[in-house]
Structures are given as C-alpha cells and as structure tokens.
Coordinates of C-alpha atoms in Angstrom, one line a residue:
M1 CA -1.4 3.9 25.1
W2 CA -3.7 0.8 24.6
S3 CA -7.0 2.7 25.0
P4 CA -10.3 1.2 23.8
T5 CA -10.6 4.2 21.4
L6 CA -7.2 3.5 19.9
L7 CA -7.8 -0.3 19.5
T8 CA -11.3 0.3 18.0
G9 CA -9.8 2.8 15.5
V10 CA -7.1 0.3 14.4
A11 CA -9.7 -2.5 14.1
L12 CA -12.1 -0.4 12.1
G13 CA -9.3 1.1 10.0
G14 CA -8.1 -2.4 9.2
M15 CA -11.5 -3.6 8.2
L16 CA -12.0 -0.7 5.9
G17 CA -8.5 -1.0 4.4
A18 CA -9.0 -4.7 3.7
L19 CA -12.3 -3.9 2.1
A20 CA -10.8 -1.1 -0.1
R21 CA -8.0 -3.5 -1.2
Y22 CA -10.5 -6.2 -2.1
A23 CA -12.8 -3.8 -4.0
L24 CA -9.9 -2.3 -6.0
G25 CA -8.6 -5.8 -6.8
A26 CA -12.1 -7.0 -7.9
A27 CA -12.6 -3.8 -10.0
L28 CA -9.2 -4.1 -11.7
A29 CA -9.0 -7.9 -12.1
P30 CA -9.8 -7.8 -15.8
L31 CA -6.7 -5.6 -16.3
V32 CA -4.5 -8.0 -14.4
L33 CA -5.9 -11.0 -16.3
K34 CA -5.5 -9.3 -19.7
S35 CA -1.9 -8.1 -19.1
G36 CA -0.6 -10.9 -16.9
F37 CA 1.0 -8.1 -14.7
P38 CA 0.0 -7.5 -11.1
W39 CA -1.1 -3.9 -11.6
V40 CA -3.4 -3.9 -8.6
T41 CA -0.7 -4.8 -6.1
L42 CA 1.6 -2.1 -7.6
L43 CA -1.1 0.5 -7.5
I44 CA -2.1 -0.4 -3.9
N45 CA 1.5 -0.3 -2.7
V46 CA 2.4 2.9 -4.4
S47 CA -0.8 4.7 -3.3
G48 CA -0.5 3.4 0.2
S49 CA 3.1 4.6 0.3
F50 CA 2.0 8.1 -0.7
A51 CA -0.8 8.0 1.9
L52 CA 1.5 6.9 4.7
G53 CA 4.1 9.5 3.7
L54 CA 1.4 12.2 3.8
L55 CA 0.0 10.9 7.1
S56 CA 3.5 10.8 8.7
A57 CA 4.1 14.4 7.6
L58 CA 0.8 15.6 9.0
A59 CA 1.5 13.7 12.3
L60 CA 4.9 15.4 12.6
R61 CA 3.1 18.8 12.2
G62 CA 0.7 17.8 15.0
T63 CA -2.4 17.9 12.7
V64 CA -3.2 14.2 13.2
S65 CA -3.9 12.8 16.6
P66 CA -2.1 9.6 17.7
E67 CA -5.4 7.7 17.6
A68 CA -6.1 8.9 14.0
R69 CA -2.5 8.0 13.0
A70 CA -2.9 4.5 14.4
A71 CA -6.4 4.0 12.8
L72 CA -5.2 5.2 9.4
G73 CA -1.6 4.1 9.4
V74 CA -1.6 0.8 11.2
G75 CA -5.2 0.0 10.6
F76 CA -6.3 1.2 7.2
L77 CA -3.0 1.3 5.4
G78 CA -1.6 -1.8 7.1
A79 CA -4.5 -3.8 5.7
Y80 CA -4.7 -1.9 2.4
T81 CA -1.0 -2.4 1.4
T82 CA 0.5 -5.7 0.9
F83 CA 4.1 -6.6 0.9
S84 CA 3.4 -10.3 1.1
T85 CA 1.4 -10.3 -2.1
F86 CA 4.1 -8.3 -3.8
S87 CA 6.7 -10.9 -2.7
V88 CA 4.6 -13.9 -3.9
D89 CA 3.9 -12.2 -7.2
L90 CA 7.6 -11.5 -7.7
D91 CA 8.5 -15.0 -6.8
G92 CA 6.0 -16.4 -9.3
M93 CA 7.4 -14.2 -12.1
L94 CA 11.0 -15.4 -11.3
L95 CA 9.8 -19.0 -11.2
R96 CA 8.3 -18.6 -14.7
G97 CA 11.5 -17.1 -15.9
D98 CA 9.8 -13.8 -16.6
T99 CA 12.8 -11.8 -15.3
L100 CA 12.1 -8.6 -17.3
R101 CA 8.7 -8.2 -15.8
A102 CA 10.0 -9.2 -12.4
G103 CA 12.6 -6.5 -12.6
A104 CA 10.0 -3.9 -13.6
Y105 CA 7.7 -5.0 -10.9
L106 CA 10.4 -4.9 -8.2
L107 CA 11.6 -1.4 -9.4
G108 CA 8.0 -0.2 -9.7
N109 CA 7.0 -1.3 -6.1
V110 CA 10.2 -0.1 -4.4
G111 CA 11.1 2.9 -6.6
L112 CA 7.6 4.2 -7.1
G113 CA 6.7 3.4 -3.5
L114 CA 9.6 5.4 -2.2
L115 CA 8.8 8.3 -4.6
A116 CA 5.2 8.2 -3.5
A117 CA 6.2 8.3 0.2
L118 CA 8.4 11.3 -0.4
A119 CA 5.7 13.0 -2.4
G120 CA 3.2 12.4 0.4
R121 CA 5.6 13.9 2.9
V122 CA 6.2 16.9 0.7
V123 CA 2.4 17.4 0.2
G124 CA 1.9 17.0 3.9
R125 CA 4.3 19.9 4.7

C-alpha cells in the first residue's frame, strides 16, 4: 500500500497541483482585485470537484490504477483545491458584513462544487 511509486506519485501530484493553483491565482488576481470577490478559489474548488468526481467514476470502472488515483486525487487535487482558503474568504466577508456576497460564495462553492462532482461522475461513466 505504501509503495515508493505511490508515495512519489502523491508527492509529484501535490507539487503540480500547488503550482497549478498558484499559477491560476496569479493569472486571475486582477479579476479578484477588481471585483472584490474570490473568483479564483471558487473556480478552483468547482473545477477540482468536477475532476475528482470524474476520477472517482473512472476508478470505479477500473480504468485508473490505485497509484494514478492517489497521485491525481490525493496529490494533485488535494493541493489544487482549497477548503481552508474558502473558509477564510467566507469568514472575511462575514466580518465585513458582506452577507449577500458571503451567501453567494457559500452557495457557489458548495452547490456548484456538488454539481461539478456529479457532472464529473456522469462524464466518467
């Protein structure tokens, strides 16, 4: 279960997921600054939910090896998505009294994330 291949895959996947998240955040930073809304975190969490739903469906079909699932799911997507940033962003909106945006952000991350995971699973079938 804890083979060197599996651990290396998770480590490399995590590195690439973190780099992808950083690059997307840097590329979209002007949008966030202009709008004051954490679009990057929302986009990352929804796209990551879709990708993990797809990966899970493919794994259930047996088309993805356990090593690839660990590298992509735990490694890449674990580093790419970010529940902690979502939580801090939401807390900041609530502290500023921006309840309408906070509600939209909460529903966007949870609702769209769930829909994206379901869509990924359907596509994976």
